[in-house]
PDB file of C-alpha atoms in Angstrom:
ATOM      1  CA  MET A   1      82.975  20.824  64.177  1.00  0.00           C
ATOM      2  CA  ALA A   2      82.921  23.795  61.658  1.00  0.00           C
ATOM      3  CA  ALA A   3      84.608  27.107  62.658  1.00  0.00           C
ATOM      4  CA  ARG A   4      82.529  30.166  63.455  1.00  0.00           C
ATOM      5  CA  ARG A   5      81.462  32.143  60.453  1.00  0.00           C
ATOM      6  CA  ASP A   6      80.739  35.777  61.096  1.00  0.00           C
ATOM      7  CA  ALA A   7      83.095  37.845  59.148  1.00  0.00           C
ATOM      8  CA  GLY A   8      81.998  39.594  55.985  1.00  0.00           C
ATOM      9  CA  LEU A   9      79.594  38.487  53.118  1.00  0.00           C
ATOM     10  CA  LEU A  10      79.899  35.269  51.141  1.00  0.00           C
ATOM     11  CA  ARG A  11      79.140  34.854  47.477  1.00  0.00           C
ATOM     12  CA  ALA A  12      76.716  31.932  47.431  1.00  0.00           C
ATOM     13  CA  LEU A  13      74.151  29.940  45.538  1.00  0.00           C
ATOM     14  CA  VAL A  14      71.190  27.862  46.928  1.00  0.00           C
ATOM     15  CA  LEU A  15      71.428  24.206  46.049  1.00  0.00           C
ATOM     16  CA  HIS A  16      68.358  23.148  47.864  1.00  0.00           C
ATOM     17  CA  ARG A  17      65.677  24.664  50.267  1.00  0.00           C
ATOM     18  CA  ARG A  18      62.741  23.506  52.175  1.00  0.00           C
ATOM     19  CA  ASP A  19      60.247  24.710  54.733  1.00  0.00           C
ATOM     20  CA  TYR A  20      61.474  24.828  58.301  1.00  0.00           C
ATOM     21  CA  GLY A  21      59.224  25.358  61.094  1.00  0.00           C
ATOM     22  CA  ASN A  22      56.236  27.882  60.591  1.00  0.00           C
ATOM     23  CA  THR A  23      58.194  30.570  58.903  1.00  0.00           C
ATOM     24  CA  SER A  24      61.691  29.562  58.234  1.00  0.00           C
ATOM     25  CA  LEU A  25      63.734  27.809  55.433  1.00  0.00           C
ATOM     26  CA  LEU A  26      66.400  25.262  55.753  1.00  0.00           C
ATOM     27  CA  LEU A  27      68.901  25.906  53.144  1.00  0.00           C
ATOM     28  CA  ASP A  28      71.631  23.903  51.402  1.00  0.00           C
ATOM     29  CA  LEU A  29      74.190  26.561  50.325  1.00  0.00           C
ATOM     30  CA  PHE A  30      77.317  26.579  48.193  1.00  0.00           C
ATOM     31  CA  ALA A  31      79.579  29.479  48.942  1.00  0.00           C
ATOM     32  CA  ALA A  32      83.036  30.633  47.685  1.00  0.00           C
ATOM     33  CA  GLY A  33      85.587  30.115  50.390  1.00  0.00           C
ATOM     34  CA  VAL A  34      83.401  27.938  52.527  1.00  0.00           C
ATOM     35  CA  GLY A  35      81.936  25.235  50.337  1.00  0.00           C
ATOM     36  CA  ARG A  36      78.674  23.499  50.901  1.00  0.00           C
ATOM     37  CA  PHE A  37      76.901  23.951  54.192  1.00  0.00           C
ATOM     38  CA  PRO A  38      73.375  24.068  55.659  1.00  0.00           C
ATOM     39  CA  ALA A  39      71.791  27.110  57.194  1.00  0.00           C
ATOM     40  CA  ILE A  40      68.488  28.356  58.705  1.00  0.00           C
ATOM     41  CA  ALA A  41      66.827  31.401  57.240  1.00  0.00           C
ATOM     42  CA  LYS A  42      64.636  32.497  60.118  1.00  0.00           C
ATOM     43  CA  GLY A  43      61.542  34.091  59.217  1.00  0.00           C
ATOM     44  CA  ALA A  44      62.146  33.867  55.539  1.00  0.00           C
ATOM     45  CA  ARG A  45      58.597  32.573  54.711  1.00  0.00           C
ATOM     46  CA  ARG A  46      56.928  35.401  56.495  1.00  0.00           C
ATOM     47  CA  GLY A  47      54.548  37.258  54.120  1.00  0.00           C
ATOM     48  CA  ARG A  48      56.568  40.460  53.515  1.00  0.00           C
ATOM     49  CA  SER A  49      59.932  38.913  53.776  1.00  0.00           C
ATOM     50  CA  PRO A  50      62.086  39.748  50.742  1.00  0.00           C
ATOM     51  CA  ALA A  51      64.448  36.790  51.596  1.00  0.00           C
ATOM     52  CA  SER A  52      62.174  34.184  50.308  1.00  0.00           C
ATOM     53  CA  ALA A  53      62.251  35.561  46.764  1.00  0.00           C
ATOM     54  CA  LEU A  54      66.174  35.747  46.821  1.00  0.00           C
ATOM     55  CA  LEU A  55      66.770  32.443  48.349  1.00  0.00           C
ATOM     56  CA  GLN A  56      66.055  30.381  45.360  1.00  0.00           C
ATOM     57  CA  PRO A  57      68.209  28.038  43.375  1.00  0.00           C
ATOM     58  CA  PHE A  58      70.179  29.504  40.420  1.00  0.00           C
ATOM     59  CA  ALA A  59      70.074  33.149  41.910  1.00  0.00           C
ATOM     60  CA  PRO A  60      73.511  34.382  42.874  1.00  0.00           C
ATOM     61  CA  ILE A  61      73.441  35.938  46.267  1.00  0.00           C
ATOM     62  CA  TRP A  62      75.489  37.611  49.022  1.00  0.00           C
ATOM     63  CA  ILE A  63      74.979  36.107  52.418  1.00  0.00           C
ATOM     64  CA  GLY A  64      76.041  36.685  55.966  1.00  0.00           C
ATOM     65  CA  VAL A  65      76.034  33.735  58.291  1.00  0.00           C
ATOM     66  CA  VAL A  66      77.022  33.175  61.945  1.00  0.00           C
ATOM     67  CA  GLY A  67      77.114  30.045  64.228  1.00  0.00           C
ATOM     68  CA  ARG A  68      79.120  27.060  65.232  1.00  0.00           C
ATOM     69  CA  GLY A  69      78.737  23.538  64.271  1.00  0.00           C
ATOM     70  CA  GLU A  70      77.249  22.083  61.041  1.00  0.00           C
ATOM     71  CA  VAL A  71      74.082  24.224  60.703  1.00  0.00           C
ATOM     72  CA  LEU A  72      74.569  28.039  60.543  1.00  0.00           C
ATOM     73  CA  THR A  73      72.190  30.970  60.811  1.00  0.00           C
ATOM     74  CA  LEU A  74      71.618  33.340  58.021  1.00  0.00           C
ATOM     75  CA  THR A  75      71.937  36.887  59.086  1.00  0.00           C
ATOM     76  CA  GLY A  76      71.182  38.714  55.800  1.00  0.00           C
ATOM     77  CA  CYS A  77      71.203  38.089  51.981  1.00  0.00           C
ATOM     78  CA  GLU A  78      71.174  40.437  48.931  1.00  0.00           C
ATOM     79  CA  ALA A  79      71.239  39.757  45.073  1.00  0.00           C
ATOM     80  CA  ALA A  80      74.601  39.289  43.581  1.00  0.00           C
ATOM     81  CA  GLY A  81      73.403  39.496  40.131  1.00  0.00           C
ATOM     82  CA  ARG A  82      70.423  38.424  37.978  1.00  0.00           C
ATOM     83  CA  PRO A  83      69.118  34.984  38.366  1.00  0.00           C
ATOM     84  CA  PHE A  84      70.073  32.497  35.629  1.00  0.00           C
ATOM     85  CA  ALA A  85      67.262  32.434  33.090  1.00  0.00           C
ATOM     86  CA  LEU A  86      66.702  28.623  32.740  1.00  0.00           C
ATOM     87  CA  GLY A  87      63.886  27.178  30.886  1.00  0.00           C
ATOM     88  CA  GLY A  88      62.788  24.105  28.942  1.00  0.00           C
ATOM     89  CA  ARG A  89      65.376  21.320  29.078  1.00  0.00           C
ATOM     90  CA  ALA A  90      68.068  23.536  30.564  1.00  0.00           C
ATOM     91  CA  LEU A  91      65.971  23.689  33.989  1.00  0.00           C
ATOM     92  CA  PRO A  92      66.210  20.087  34.739  1.00  0.00           C
ATOM     93  CA  CYS A  93      69.914  20.019  33.734  1.00  0.00           C
ATOM     94  CA  ALA A  94      70.560  22.803  36.268  1.00  0.00           C
ATOM     95  CA  PHE A  95      68.702  20.726  39.009  1.00  0.00           C
ATOM     96  CA  TYR A  96      70.850  17.804  38.048  1.00  0.00           C
ATOM     97  CA  LEU A  97      74.030  19.901  38.721  1.00  0.00           C
ATOM     98  CA  ASN A  98      72.607  20.839  42.146  1.00  0.00           C
ATOM     99  CA  GLU A  99      71.859  17.213  43.061  1.00  0.00           C
ATOM    100  CA  VAL A 100      75.188  16.062  41.889  1.00  0.00           C
ATOM    101  CA  LEU A 101      76.905  18.668  44.046  1.00  0.00           C
ATOM    102  CA  LEU A 102      74.557  17.683  46.976  1.00  0.00           C
ATOM    103  CA  ARG A 103      75.869  14.150  46.681  1.00  0.00           C
ATOM    104  CA  VAL A 104      79.419  14.510  45.914  1.00  0.00           C
ATOM    105  CA  LEU A 105      80.559  17.579  48.119  1.00  0.00           C
ATOM    106  CA  GLY A 106      81.379  17.272  51.709  1.00  0.00           C
ATOM    107  CA  ARG A 107      80.174  20.049  54.224  1.00  0.00           C
ATOM    108  CA  HIS A 108      82.392  22.986  55.075  1.00  0.00           C
ATOM    109  CA  ASP A 109      84.968  21.985  52.536  1.00  0.00           C
ATOM    110  CA  PRO A 110      86.062  25.063  50.329  1.00  0.00           C
ATOM    111  CA  GLN A 111      86.012  24.135  46.723  1.00  0.00           C
ATOM    112  CA  ASP A 112      86.371  27.505  44.960  1.00  0.00           C
ATOM    113  CA  ALA A 113      87.453  25.752  41.549  1.00  0.00           C
ATOM    114  CA  ILE A 114      84.087  23.766  41.540  1.00  0.00           C
ATOM    115  CA  PHE A 115      82.111  26.933  42.672  1.00  0.00           C
ATOM    116  CA  ALA A 116      83.618  28.669  39.560  1.00  0.00           C
ATOM    117  CA  PHE A 117      82.838  25.626  37.209  1.00  0.00           C
ATOM    118  CA  TYR A 118      79.290  25.412  38.686  1.00  0.00           C
ATOM    119  CA  HIS A 119      78.589  29.066  38.196  1.00  0.00           C
ATOM    120  CA  ALA A 120      80.063  28.966  34.629  1.00  0.00           C
ATOM    121  CA  ALA A 121      77.754  25.947  33.771  1.00  0.00           C
ATOM    122  CA  LEU A 122      74.713  27.608  34.903  1.00  0.00           C
ATOM    123  CA  GLY A 123      75.577  30.632  32.718  1.00  0.00           C
ATOM    124  CA  GLN A 124      76.314  28.252  29.740  1.00  0.00           C
ATOM    125  CA  LEU A 125      72.964  26.514  30.253  1.00  0.00           C
ATOM    126  CA  ALA A 126      71.108  29.918  30.496  1.00  0.00           C
ATOM    127  CA  ALA A 127      72.827  31.102  27.260  1.00  0.00           C
ATOM    128  CA  GLY A 128      71.559  28.164  25.329  1.00  0.00           C
ATOM    129  CA  GLU A 129      74.646  26.320  24.786  1.00  0.00           C
ATOM    130  CA  ASP A 130      74.596  22.571  23.886  1.00  0.00           C
ATOM    131  CA  LEU A 131      73.336  20.943  27.111  1.00  0.00           C
ATOM    132  CA  ASP A 132      75.011  17.535  26.753  1.00  0.00           C
ATOM    133  CA  SER A 133      78.474  19.360  26.375  1.00  0.00           C
ATOM    134  CA  VAL A 134      77.959  21.699  29.233  1.00  0.00           C
ATOM    135  CA  LEU A 135      76.983  18.767  31.454  1.00  0.00           C
ATOM    136  CA  ARG A 136      79.771  16.535  30.525  1.00  0.00           C
ATOM    137  CA  ARG A 137      82.282  19.463  30.729  1.00  0.00           C
ATOM    138  CA  PHE A 138      81.176  20.152  34.367  1.00  0.00           C
ATOM    139  CA  GLU A 139      81.106  16.583  35.387  1.00  0.00           C
ATOM    140  CA  LEU A 140      84.775  16.086  34.152  1.00  0.00           C
ATOM    141  CA  ARG A 141      85.971  19.205  35.848  1.00  0.00           C
ATOM    142  CA  LEU A 142      84.176  18.209  39.143  1.00  0.00           C
ATOM    143  CA  LEU A 143      85.939  14.796  38.901  1.00  0.00           C
ATOM    144  CA  GLU A 144      89.355  16.550  38.135  1.00  0.00           C
ATOM    145  CA  ALA A 145      88.999  19.071  41.113  1.00  0.00           C
ATOM    146  CA  LEU A 146      88.217  16.233  43.431  1.00  0.00           C
ATOM    147  CA  GLY A 147      91.173  14.082  42.131  1.00  0.00           C
ATOM    148  CA  TYR A 148      88.978  11.276  40.610  1.00  0.00           C
ATOM    149  CA  ALA A 149      89.373  11.849  36.901  1.00  0.00           C
ATOM    150  CA  PRO A 150      91.284   9.672  34.638  1.00  0.00           C
ATOM    151  CA  GLY A 151      93.349  11.096  31.994  1.00  0.00           C
ATOM    152  CA  LEU A 152      91.360  10.956  28.837  1.00  0.00           C
ATOM    153  CA  ASP A 153      93.909  12.032  26.334  1.00  0.00           C
ATOM    154  CA  LEU A 154      96.959   9.664  27.199  1.00  0.00           C
ATOM    155  CA  VAL A 155      96.924   5.904  27.501  1.00  0.00           C
ATOM    156  CA  VAL A 156      98.111   4.541  30.971  1.00  0.00           C
ATOM    157  CA  ASP A 157     100.430   2.076  29.549  1.00  0.00           C
ATOM    158  CA  GLY A 158     103.311   3.997  27.968  1.00  0.00           C
ATOM    159  CA  GLY A 159     101.816   7.322  28.201  1.00  0.00           C
ATOM    160  CA  VAL A 160     101.142   7.584  24.360  1.00  0.00           C
ATOM    161  CA  ALA A 161      98.459  10.010  23.039  1.00  0.00           C
ATOM    162  CA  VAL A 162      94.898   8.919  22.324  1.00  0.00           C
ATOM    163  CA  GLU A 163      94.141   8.678  18.724  1.00  0.00           C
ATOM    164  CA  PRO A 164      90.782   9.837  17.360  1.00  0.00           C
ATOM    165  CA  ASP A 165      90.107   6.757  15.098  1.00  0.00           C
ATOM    166  CA  ARG A 166      90.837   4.031  17.831  1.00  0.00           C
ATOM    167  CA  HIS A 167      88.763   2.869  20.536  1.00  0.00           C
ATOM    168  CA  TYR A 168      89.662   2.663  24.207  1.00  0.00           C
ATOM    169  CA  LEU A 169      88.283   1.402  27.705  1.00  0.00           C
ATOM    170  CA  VAL A 170      88.349   3.959  30.489  1.00  0.00           C
ATOM    171  CA  GLU A 171      88.052   2.541  34.026  1.00  0.00           C
ATOM    172  CA  PRO A 172      87.550   4.471  37.223  1.00  0.00           C
ATOM    173  CA  GLY A 173      90.730   4.381  39.297  1.00  0.00           C
ATOM    174  CA  ARG A 174      92.821   2.856  36.537  1.00  0.00           C
ATOM    175  CA  GLY A 175      92.721   5.269  33.557  1.00  0.00           C
ATOM    176  CA  THR A 176      92.533   4.822  29.779  1.00  0.00           C
ATOM    177  CA  ARG A 177      93.881   1.941  27.788  1.00  0.00           C
ATOM    178  CA  ALA A 178      93.606   0.623  24.093  1.00  0.00           C
ATOM    179  CA  ALA A 179      90.807  -1.769  23.547  1.00  0.00           C
ATOM    180  CA  ALA A 180      90.733  -4.632  21.188  1.00  0.00           C
ATOM    181  CA  ALA A 181      87.779  -5.037  18.880  1.00  0.00           C
ATOM    182  CA  ASP A 182      86.491  -8.000  21.079  1.00  0.00           C
ATOM    183  CA  ALA A 183      87.411  -6.445  24.377  1.00  0.00           C
ATOM    184  CA  PRO A 184      84.777  -6.702  27.256  1.00  0.00           C
ATOM    185  CA  GLY A 185      83.503  -3.675  28.597  1.00  0.00           C
ATOM    186  CA  GLU A 186      82.042  -0.307  27.130  1.00  0.00           C
ATOM    187  CA  ARG A 187      84.442   1.033  24.500  1.00  0.00           C
ATOM    188  CA  VAL A 188      84.922   4.638  23.809  1.00  0.00           C
ATOM    189  CA  CYS A 189      86.025   6.361  20.549  1.00  0.00           C
ATOM    190  CA  GLY A 190      89.182   8.308  20.810  1.00  0.00           C
ATOM    191  CA  ALA A 191      87.551  11.266  19.121  1.00  0.00           C
ATOM    192  CA  THR A 192      85.070  11.368  22.091  1.00  0.00           C
ATOM    193  CA  LEU A 193      87.750  11.171  24.660  1.00  0.00           C
ATOM    194  CA  LEU A 194      89.706  14.002  23.075  1.00  0.00           C
ATOM    195  CA  ALA A 195      86.580  16.184  22.702  1.00  0.00           C
ATOM    196  CA  LEU A 196      85.991  15.765  26.474  1.00  0.00           C
ATOM    197  CA  ALA A 197      89.496  16.297  27.372  1.00  0.00           C
ATOM    198  CA  ARG A 198      89.642  19.574  25.395  1.00  0.00           C
ATOM    199  CA  GLY A 199      86.279  20.824  26.563  1.00  0.00           C
ATOM    200  CA  GLU A 200      85.009  20.885  23.132  1.00  0.00           C
ATOM    201  CA  THR A 201      81.305  20.769  21.824  1.00  0.00           C
ATOM    202  CA  LEU A 202      80.429  17.107  21.450  1.00  0.00           C
ATOM    203  CA  GLY A 203      79.247  15.823  17.997  1.00  0.00           C
ATOM    204  CA  VAL A 204      76.125  13.917  17.480  1.00  0.00           C
ATOM    205  CA  ALA A 205      77.793  10.654  17.398  1.00  0.00           C
ATOM    206  CA  GLN A 206      79.770  11.431  20.690  1.00  0.00           C
ATOM    207  CA  VAL A 207      76.955  12.434  22.921  1.00  0.00           C
ATOM    208  CA  ARG A 208      75.666   8.938  23.865  1.00  0.00           C
ATOM    209  CA  GLU A 209      79.152   7.523  24.581  1.00  0.00           C
ATOM    210  CA  ALA A 210      80.223  10.592  26.606  1.00  0.00           C
ATOM    211  CA  ARG A 211      77.021  10.339  28.718  1.00  0.00           C
ATOM    212  CA  ALA A 212      77.587   6.817  29.505  1.00  0.00           C
ATOM    213  CA  LEU A 213      81.283   7.268  30.166  1.00  0.00           C
ATOM    214  CA  LEU A 214      80.699  10.107  32.580  1.00  0.00           C
ATOM    215  CA  ARG A 215      77.914   8.160  34.339  1.00  0.00           C
ATOM    216  CA  ARG A 216      80.152   5.211  34.937  1.00  0.00           C
ATOM    217  CA  LEU A 217      82.924   7.667  36.451  1.00  0.00           C
ATOM    218  CA  LEU A 218      80.555   9.450  38.598  1.00  0.00           C
ATOM    219  CA  ALA A 219      78.641   6.436  39.853  1.00  0.00           C
ATOM    220  CA  PRO A 220      80.981   5.508  42.702  1.00  0.00           C
ATOM    221  CA  HIS A 221      80.658   9.085  44.125  1.00  0.00           C
ATOM    222  CA  LEU A 222      76.837   9.469  43.767  1.00  0.00           C
ATOM    223  CA  GLY A 223      75.717   6.517  46.086  1.00  0.00           C
ATOM    224  CA  PRO A 224      73.093   3.932  45.326  1.00  0.00           C
ATOM    225  CA  LYS A 225      70.026   5.966  45.285  1.00  0.00           C
ATOM    226  CA  PRO A 226      68.728   7.102  41.921  1.00  0.00           C
ATOM    227  CA  LEU A 227      69.019  10.686  41.038  1.00  0.00           C
ATOM    228  CA  LYS A 228      65.641  12.496  41.376  1.00  0.00           C
ATOM    229  CA  SER A 229      66.430  14.881  38.486  1.00  0.00           C
ATOM    230  CA  ARG A 230      66.970  11.911  36.064  1.00  0.00           C
ATOM    231  CA  GLU A 231      63.761  10.368  37.321  1.00  0.00           C
ATOM    232  CA  LEU A 232      61.968  13.691  36.772  1.00  0.00           C
ATOM    233  CA  PHE A 233      63.213  14.024  33.212  1.00  0.00           C
ATOM    234  CA  ARG A 234      62.149  10.531  32.322  1.00  0.00           C
ATOM    235  CA  ARG A 235      58.648  11.256  33.705  1.00  0.00           C
ATOM    236  CA  TRP A 236      58.355  14.260  31.653  1.00  0.00           C
ATOM    237  CA  GLN A 237      59.293  12.387  28.592  1.00  0.00           C
ATOM    238  CA  GLY A 238      56.855   9.576  29.344  1.00  0.00           C
ATOM    239  CA  ALA A 239      54.082  12.204  29.636  1.00  0.00           C
ATOM    240  CA  GLY A 240      54.614  13.048  26.065  1.00  0.00           C
ATOM    241  CA  ARG A 241      55.952  16.488  27.029  1.00  0.00           C
ATOM    242  CA  GLY A 242      52.376  17.786  27.101  1.00  0.00           C
ATOM    243  CA  ARG A 243      53.217  19.775  30.208  1.00  0.00           C
ATOM    244  CA  SER A 244      55.932  22.189  30.314  1.00  0.00           C
ATOM    245  CA  MET A 245      59.237  21.253  32.159  1.00  0.00           C
ATOM    246  CA  GLU A 246      58.750  24.326  34.345  1.00  0.00           C
ATOM    247  CA  GLU A 247      55.565  22.670  35.884  1.00  0.00           C
ATOM    248  CA  PHE A 248      57.687  19.484  36.633  1.00  0.00           C
ATOM    249  CA  CYS A 249      60.788  21.116  38.130  1.00  0.00           C
ATOM    250  CA  PRO A 250      59.297  22.755  41.076  1.00  0.00           C
ATOM    251  CA  GLN A 251      58.793  19.418  42.567  1.00  0.00           C
ATOM    252  CA  MET A 252      62.724  18.895  42.651  1.00  0.00           C
ATOM    253  CA  ASN A 253      63.087  21.608  45.244  1.00  0.00           C
ATOM    254  CA  ALA A 254      60.043  20.515  47.219  1.00  0.00           C
ATOM    255  CA  ASN A 255      61.368  17.168  47.850  1.00  0.00           C
ATOM    256  CA  GLU A 256      63.458  16.585  51.022  1.00  0.00           C
ATOM    257  CA  ARG A 257      66.808  15.101  50.460  1.00  0.00           C
ATOM    258  CA  LYS A 258      66.971  12.144  52.857  1.00  0.00           C
TER     259      LYS A 258
END
């Protein structure tokens, strides 16, 4: 059972929201010092309530909550800065971050380092930084904070440094090891591993390798259900991009997480 929360305001972001009852919202929040937790915002959907506009994904807020147990009650909220201006392909990328956090983080488990990484990643997406580099950097930092990331710049056997012009196998739970040319499994170029380890912008040739690698490393922690954000992006591409991504993305927050 979670401890009672009723002292001071919390800096938070909404990961997910859905209608609750006739006038309220059920929120999945991520807050500094507290972690991820659900809360009810009573009356937030009433016509003149200012809370509905504030309680949106990607809008930093200060919140007050009270209660015992898993689901808390929101007592107030106010803006903690401008909402992140996310458009085009950056918008589904941001929803992807939210969905990953919902899958990976336990409830009421303070993860301030991850909160900081998440906040920074939203800022980088809004600033127009390379999307693949931002996502891979966040994924790797998330795994590191949770204790699941293999070392990408050192080989497990012998601890020798990864070389940029050689190829390697990276296995969840086992680490990085040199790969022969005919080795089974998905080989990754050392230059890609070093770029990831250093948090550098990925080159064109490294994007596909890095995406496949982080997908393999995250898979054991995301569960078997497909990610809705990936499905949404594929549908948008399949539609020939005739509709704006902003038209597609509201569906992400309308879907209930079951």
